[in-house]
Steps between C-alpha positions, in 0.01 A plus 500: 500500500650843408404839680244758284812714448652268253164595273681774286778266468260149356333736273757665334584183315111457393418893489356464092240217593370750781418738191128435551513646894430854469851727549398647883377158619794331448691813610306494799591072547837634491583761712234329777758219517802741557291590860690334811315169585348626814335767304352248211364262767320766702362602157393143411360435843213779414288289262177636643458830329185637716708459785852669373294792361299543853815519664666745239228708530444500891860587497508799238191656666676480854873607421523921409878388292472584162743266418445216659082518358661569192682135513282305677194666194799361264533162631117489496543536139742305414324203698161576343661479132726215554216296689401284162898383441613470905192318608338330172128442500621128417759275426648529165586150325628683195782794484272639235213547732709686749622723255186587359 
């Protein structure tokens, strides 16, 4: 079993069959898996949108940092968009069907 960081490194070699995958989501594959483990587990471990986006927002509308709302509104994003390749709906059989 190899860590998620060697992802940049196994596609490389294969990068012109991942042609189909749109440019940012296979962007986005990549620079998720240059994140430090710890971070990409905690990530993982937040499969229940409602849940992630309750506590985003409980936490934005009680913290007066600009900054930090600003991030944690961010990750919120991020988590929302990527929701469909980090936690499929199913279990692909096919590489096709993920990639479409």
């Amino acid at each position: 079993s190899q860590p998620i960081s060697s992802i940049p490194d196994l596609i490389k070699p294969v990068r012109e069959l991942f042609k189909i995958v749109e440019g940012d989501r296979l962007r986005y594959i990549e620079v998720f898996s240059t994140l430090s483990q710890e971070i990409i587990d905690w990530f993982l471990d937040q499969n229940d949108i409602g849940a992630f986006s309750n506590t985003i927002t409980f936490t934005t509308q009680n913290d007066d940092d600009s900054l930090v709302n600003s991030v944690l509104t961010a990750l919120l994003t991020v988590r929302t968009k990527a929701a469909n390749l980090l936690f499929p709906p199913h279990n692909y059989q096919k590489l096709e069907d993920f990639l479409s």
